[in-house]
Short mmCIF file of N, CA and C in Angstrom, two decimals:
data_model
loop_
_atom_site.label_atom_id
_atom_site.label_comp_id
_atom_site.label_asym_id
_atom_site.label_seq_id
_atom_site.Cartn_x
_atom_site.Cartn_y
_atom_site.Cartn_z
N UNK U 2 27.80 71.55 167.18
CA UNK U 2 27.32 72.85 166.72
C UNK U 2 26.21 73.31 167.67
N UNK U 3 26.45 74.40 168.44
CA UNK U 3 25.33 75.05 168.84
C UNK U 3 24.43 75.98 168.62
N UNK U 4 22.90 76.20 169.10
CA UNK U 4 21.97 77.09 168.80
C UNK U 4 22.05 77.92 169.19
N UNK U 5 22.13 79.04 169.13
CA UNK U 5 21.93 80.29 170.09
C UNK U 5 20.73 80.80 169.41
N UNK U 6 19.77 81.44 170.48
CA UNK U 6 18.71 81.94 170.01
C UNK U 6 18.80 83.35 170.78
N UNK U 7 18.60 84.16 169.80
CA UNK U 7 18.55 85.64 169.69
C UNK U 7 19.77 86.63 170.05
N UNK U 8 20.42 85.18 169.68
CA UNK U 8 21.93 85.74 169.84
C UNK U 8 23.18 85.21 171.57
N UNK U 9 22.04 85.08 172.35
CA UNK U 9 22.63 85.37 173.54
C UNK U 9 22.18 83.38 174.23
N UNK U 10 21.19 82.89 173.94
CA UNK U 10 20.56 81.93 174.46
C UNK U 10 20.79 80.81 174.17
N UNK U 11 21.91 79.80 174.51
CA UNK U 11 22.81 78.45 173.76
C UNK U 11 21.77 77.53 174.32
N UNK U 12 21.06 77.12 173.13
CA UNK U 12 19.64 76.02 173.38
C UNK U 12 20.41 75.01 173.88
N UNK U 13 21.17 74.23 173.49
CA UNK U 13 21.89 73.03 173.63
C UNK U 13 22.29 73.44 174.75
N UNK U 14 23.36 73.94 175.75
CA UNK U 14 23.96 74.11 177.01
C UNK U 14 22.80 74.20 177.97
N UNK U 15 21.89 75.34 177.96
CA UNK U 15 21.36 75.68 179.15
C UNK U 15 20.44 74.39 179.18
N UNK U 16 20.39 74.39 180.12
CA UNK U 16 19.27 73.49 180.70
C UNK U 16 17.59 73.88 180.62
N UNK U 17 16.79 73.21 180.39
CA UNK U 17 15.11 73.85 179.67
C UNK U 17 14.77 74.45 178.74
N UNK U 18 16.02 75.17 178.05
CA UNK U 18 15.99 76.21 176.90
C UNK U 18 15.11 75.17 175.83
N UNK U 19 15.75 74.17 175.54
CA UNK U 19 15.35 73.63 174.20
C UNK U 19 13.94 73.26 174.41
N UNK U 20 13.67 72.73 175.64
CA UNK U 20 12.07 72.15 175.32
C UNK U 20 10.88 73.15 175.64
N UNK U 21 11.74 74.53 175.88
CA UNK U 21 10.74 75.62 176.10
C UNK U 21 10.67 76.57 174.91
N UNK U 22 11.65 76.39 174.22
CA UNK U 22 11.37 76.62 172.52
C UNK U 22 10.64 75.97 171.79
N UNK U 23 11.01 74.34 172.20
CA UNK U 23 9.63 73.79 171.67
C UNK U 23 8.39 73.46 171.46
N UNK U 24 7.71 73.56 173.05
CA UNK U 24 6.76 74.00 173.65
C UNK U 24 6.42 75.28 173.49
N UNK U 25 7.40 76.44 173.00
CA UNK U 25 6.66 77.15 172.41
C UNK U 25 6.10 77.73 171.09
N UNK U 26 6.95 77.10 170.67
CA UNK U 26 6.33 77.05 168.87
C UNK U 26 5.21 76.68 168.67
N UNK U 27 4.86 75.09 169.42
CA UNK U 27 3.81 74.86 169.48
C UNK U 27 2.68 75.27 169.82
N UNK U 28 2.83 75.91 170.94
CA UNK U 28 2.08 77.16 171.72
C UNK U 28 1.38 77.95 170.32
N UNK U 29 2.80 78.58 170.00
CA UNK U 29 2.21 79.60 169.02
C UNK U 29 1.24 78.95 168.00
N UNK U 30 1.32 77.88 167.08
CA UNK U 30 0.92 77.36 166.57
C UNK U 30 -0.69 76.78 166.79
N UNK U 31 -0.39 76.42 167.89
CA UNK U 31 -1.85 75.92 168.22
C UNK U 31 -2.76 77.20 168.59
N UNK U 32 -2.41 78.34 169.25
CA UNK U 32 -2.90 79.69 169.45
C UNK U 32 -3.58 80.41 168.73
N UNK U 33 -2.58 80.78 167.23
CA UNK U 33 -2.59 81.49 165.99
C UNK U 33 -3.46 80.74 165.08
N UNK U 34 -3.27 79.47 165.28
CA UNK U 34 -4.61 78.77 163.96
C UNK U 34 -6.00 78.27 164.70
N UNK U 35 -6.06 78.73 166.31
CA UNK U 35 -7.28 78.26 167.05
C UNK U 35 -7.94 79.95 166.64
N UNK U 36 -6.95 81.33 166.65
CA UNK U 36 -7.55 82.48 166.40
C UNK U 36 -8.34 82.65 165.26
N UNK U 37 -7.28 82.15 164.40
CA UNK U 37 -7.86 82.43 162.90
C UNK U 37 -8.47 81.41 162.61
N UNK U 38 -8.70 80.10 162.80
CA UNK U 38 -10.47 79.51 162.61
C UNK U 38 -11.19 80.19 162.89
N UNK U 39 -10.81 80.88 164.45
CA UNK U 39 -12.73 81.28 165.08
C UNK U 39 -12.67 82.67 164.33
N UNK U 40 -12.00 83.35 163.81
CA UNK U 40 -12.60 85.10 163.39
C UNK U 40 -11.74 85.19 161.98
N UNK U 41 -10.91 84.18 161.19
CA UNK U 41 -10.15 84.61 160.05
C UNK U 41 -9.46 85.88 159.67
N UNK U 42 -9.25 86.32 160.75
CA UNK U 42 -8.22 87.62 160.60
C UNK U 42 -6.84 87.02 160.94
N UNK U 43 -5.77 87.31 159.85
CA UNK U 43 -4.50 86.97 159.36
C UNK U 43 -3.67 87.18 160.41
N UNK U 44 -4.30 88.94 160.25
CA UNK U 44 -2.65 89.60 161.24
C UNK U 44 -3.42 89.45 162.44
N UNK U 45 -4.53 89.65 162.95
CA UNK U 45 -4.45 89.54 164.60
C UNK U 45 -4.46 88.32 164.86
N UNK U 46 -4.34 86.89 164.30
CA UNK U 46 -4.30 85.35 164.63
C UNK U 46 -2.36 85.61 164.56
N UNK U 47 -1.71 86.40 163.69
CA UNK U 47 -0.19 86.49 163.83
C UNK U 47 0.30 87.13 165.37
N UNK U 48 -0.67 88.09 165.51
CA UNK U 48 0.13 88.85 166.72
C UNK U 48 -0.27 87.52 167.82
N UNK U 49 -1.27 87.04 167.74
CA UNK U 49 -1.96 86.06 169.09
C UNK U 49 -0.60 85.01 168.73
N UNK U 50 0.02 84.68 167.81
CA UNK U 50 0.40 83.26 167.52
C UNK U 50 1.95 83.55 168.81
N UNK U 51 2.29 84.83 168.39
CA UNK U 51 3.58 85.19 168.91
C UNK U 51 3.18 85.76 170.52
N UNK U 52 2.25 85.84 170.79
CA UNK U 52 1.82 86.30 172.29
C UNK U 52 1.86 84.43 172.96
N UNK U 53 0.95 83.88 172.00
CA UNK U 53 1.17 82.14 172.12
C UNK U 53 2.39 81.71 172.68
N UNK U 54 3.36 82.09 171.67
CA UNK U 54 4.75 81.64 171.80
C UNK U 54 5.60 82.38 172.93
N UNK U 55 5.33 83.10 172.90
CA UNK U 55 5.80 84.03 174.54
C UNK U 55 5.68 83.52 175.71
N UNK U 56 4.23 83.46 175.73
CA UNK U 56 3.61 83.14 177.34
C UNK U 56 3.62 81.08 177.39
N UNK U 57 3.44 80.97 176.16
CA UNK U 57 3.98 79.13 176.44
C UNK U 57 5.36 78.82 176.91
N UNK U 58 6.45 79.74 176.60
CA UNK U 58 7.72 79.38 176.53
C UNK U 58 8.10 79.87 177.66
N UNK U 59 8.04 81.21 178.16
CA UNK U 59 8.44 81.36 179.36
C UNK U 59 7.47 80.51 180.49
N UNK U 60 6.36 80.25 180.64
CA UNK U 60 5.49 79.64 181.53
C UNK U 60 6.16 77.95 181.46
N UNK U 61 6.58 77.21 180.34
CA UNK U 61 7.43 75.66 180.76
C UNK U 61 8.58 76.06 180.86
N UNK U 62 9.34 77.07 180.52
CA UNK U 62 10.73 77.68 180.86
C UNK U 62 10.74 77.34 182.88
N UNK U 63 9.68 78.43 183.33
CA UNK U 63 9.48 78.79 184.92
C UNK U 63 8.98 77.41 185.56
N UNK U 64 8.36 76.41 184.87
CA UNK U 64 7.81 75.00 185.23
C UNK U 64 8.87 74.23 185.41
N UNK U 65 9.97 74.09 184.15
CA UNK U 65 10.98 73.47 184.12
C UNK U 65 11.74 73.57 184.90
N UNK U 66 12.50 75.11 185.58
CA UNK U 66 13.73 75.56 186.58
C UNK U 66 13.01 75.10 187.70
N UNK U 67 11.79 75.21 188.10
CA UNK U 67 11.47 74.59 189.16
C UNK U 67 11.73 73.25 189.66
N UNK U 68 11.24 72.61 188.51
CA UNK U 68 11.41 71.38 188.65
C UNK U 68 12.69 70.86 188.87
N UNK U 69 13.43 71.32 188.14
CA UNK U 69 15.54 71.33 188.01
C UNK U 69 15.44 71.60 189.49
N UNK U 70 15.18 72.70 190.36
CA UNK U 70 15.95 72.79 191.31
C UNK U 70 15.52 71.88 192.39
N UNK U 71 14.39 71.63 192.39
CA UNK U 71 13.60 70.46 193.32
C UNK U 71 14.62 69.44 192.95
N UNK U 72 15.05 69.25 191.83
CA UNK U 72 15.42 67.65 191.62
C UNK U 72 16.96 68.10 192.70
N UNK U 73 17.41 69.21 191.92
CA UNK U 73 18.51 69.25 192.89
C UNK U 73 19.08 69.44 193.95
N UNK U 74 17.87 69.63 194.77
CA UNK U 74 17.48 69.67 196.22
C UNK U 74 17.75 67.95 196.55
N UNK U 75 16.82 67.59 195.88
CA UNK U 75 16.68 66.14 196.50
C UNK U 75 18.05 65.32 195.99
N UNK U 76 18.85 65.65 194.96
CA UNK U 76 19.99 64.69 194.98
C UNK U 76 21.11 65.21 196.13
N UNK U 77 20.89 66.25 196.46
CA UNK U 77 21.65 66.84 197.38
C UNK U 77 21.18 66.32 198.81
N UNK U 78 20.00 66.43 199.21
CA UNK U 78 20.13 65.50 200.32
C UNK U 78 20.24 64.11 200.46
N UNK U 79 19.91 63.22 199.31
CA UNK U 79 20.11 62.15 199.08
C UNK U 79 21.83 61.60 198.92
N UNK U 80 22.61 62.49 198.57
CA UNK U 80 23.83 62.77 198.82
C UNK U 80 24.80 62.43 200.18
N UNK U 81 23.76 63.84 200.66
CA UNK U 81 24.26 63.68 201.98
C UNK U 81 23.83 62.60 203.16
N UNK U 82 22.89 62.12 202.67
CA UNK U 82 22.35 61.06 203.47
C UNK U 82 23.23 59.76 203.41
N UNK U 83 23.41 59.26 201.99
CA UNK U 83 24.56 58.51 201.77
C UNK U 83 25.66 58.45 202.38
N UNK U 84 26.76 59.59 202.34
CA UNK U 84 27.72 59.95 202.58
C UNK U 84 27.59 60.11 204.49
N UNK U 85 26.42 60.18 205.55
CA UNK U 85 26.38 60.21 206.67
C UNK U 85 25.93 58.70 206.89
N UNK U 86 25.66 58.26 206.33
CA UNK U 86 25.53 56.51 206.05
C UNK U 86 26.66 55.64 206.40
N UNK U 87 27.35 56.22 205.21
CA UNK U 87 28.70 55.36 204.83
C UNK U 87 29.94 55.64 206.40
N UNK U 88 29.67 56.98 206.68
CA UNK U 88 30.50 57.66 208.06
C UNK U 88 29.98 56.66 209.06
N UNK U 89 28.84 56.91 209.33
CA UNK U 89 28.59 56.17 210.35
C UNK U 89 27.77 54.74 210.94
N UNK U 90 28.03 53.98 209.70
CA UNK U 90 27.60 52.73 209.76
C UNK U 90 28.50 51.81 210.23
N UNK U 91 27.56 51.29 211.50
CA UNK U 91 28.79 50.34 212.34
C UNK U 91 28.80 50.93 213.94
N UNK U 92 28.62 52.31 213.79
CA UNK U 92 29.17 52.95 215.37
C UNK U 92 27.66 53.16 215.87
N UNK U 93 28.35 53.95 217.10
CA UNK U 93 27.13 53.79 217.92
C UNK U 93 26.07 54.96 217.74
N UNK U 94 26.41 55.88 216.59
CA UNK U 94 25.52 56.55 216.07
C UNK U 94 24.33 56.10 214.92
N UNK U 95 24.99 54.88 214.55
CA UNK U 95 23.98 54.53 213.84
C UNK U 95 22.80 53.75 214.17
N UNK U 96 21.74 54.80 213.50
CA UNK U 96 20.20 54.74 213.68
C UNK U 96 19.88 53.56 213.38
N UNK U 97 19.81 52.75 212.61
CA UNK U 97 19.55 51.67 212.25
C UNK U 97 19.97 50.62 213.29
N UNK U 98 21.00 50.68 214.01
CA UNK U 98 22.10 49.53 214.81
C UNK U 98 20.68 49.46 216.33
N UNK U 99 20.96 48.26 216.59
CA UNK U 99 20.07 47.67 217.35
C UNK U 99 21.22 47.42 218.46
N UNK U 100 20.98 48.32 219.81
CA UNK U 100 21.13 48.69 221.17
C UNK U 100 21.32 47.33 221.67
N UNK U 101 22.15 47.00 222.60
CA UNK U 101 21.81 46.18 223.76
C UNK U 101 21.79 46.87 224.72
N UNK U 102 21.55 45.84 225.98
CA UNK U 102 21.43 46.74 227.25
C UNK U 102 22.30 47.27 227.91
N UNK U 103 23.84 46.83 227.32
CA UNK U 103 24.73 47.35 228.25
C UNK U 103 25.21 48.44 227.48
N UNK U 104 24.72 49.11 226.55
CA UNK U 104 25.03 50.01 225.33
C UNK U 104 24.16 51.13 225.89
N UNK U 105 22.74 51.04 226.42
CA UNK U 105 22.21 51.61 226.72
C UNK U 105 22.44 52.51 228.19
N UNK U 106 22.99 51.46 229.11
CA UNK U 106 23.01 51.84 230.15
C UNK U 106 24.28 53.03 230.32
N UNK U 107 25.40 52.56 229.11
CA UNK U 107 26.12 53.54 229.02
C UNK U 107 26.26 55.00 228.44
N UNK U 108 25.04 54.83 227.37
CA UNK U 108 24.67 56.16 226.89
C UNK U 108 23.64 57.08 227.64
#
């Protein structure tokens, strides 16, 4: 069973959705009852709670994709590093392989 939030937003599929909903509830939460301790006004600690929940959720939303794409930067070259590994381990391209002299004299 999936979430969709606000109709359009499948928490479960996308990737960051869910923990930037959660992070922002909390947001709101911690926002809206830090307002209304310090001044006890209802509705402007409500509007702060949902400004809370806004700017927490999109701000680990934009933290999160970052982070996603870095990671998928690096499995991607880590990938390809492998895969130019596996090609050329053994020949005389490989970096690692220790030269003699008559190897040298020919390259």
């Amino acid at each position: 069973q999936s979430f969709k939030l606000l109709g359009f937003l499948d928490v479960k599929s996308v990737p960051c959705a869910r923990e930037s909903v959660l992070y922002g509830s909390l947001g709101s939460f911690v926002v809206g009852l830090g307002y209304f301790l310090a001044t006890s006004r209802v509705r402007r600690s409500c509007d702060f709670a949902v400004g809370g929940f806004i700017s927490t959720m999109l701000g680990y939303w934009f933290y999160c994709r970052y982070n996603l794409a870095q990671q998928r930067i690096r499995q991607r070259m880590l990938k390809e590093g492998m895969r130019n590994r596996i090609l050329f381990e053994g020949s005389a391209l490989d970096p690692e392989r220790k030269q003699t002299g008559s190897e040298r004299s020919d390259s």
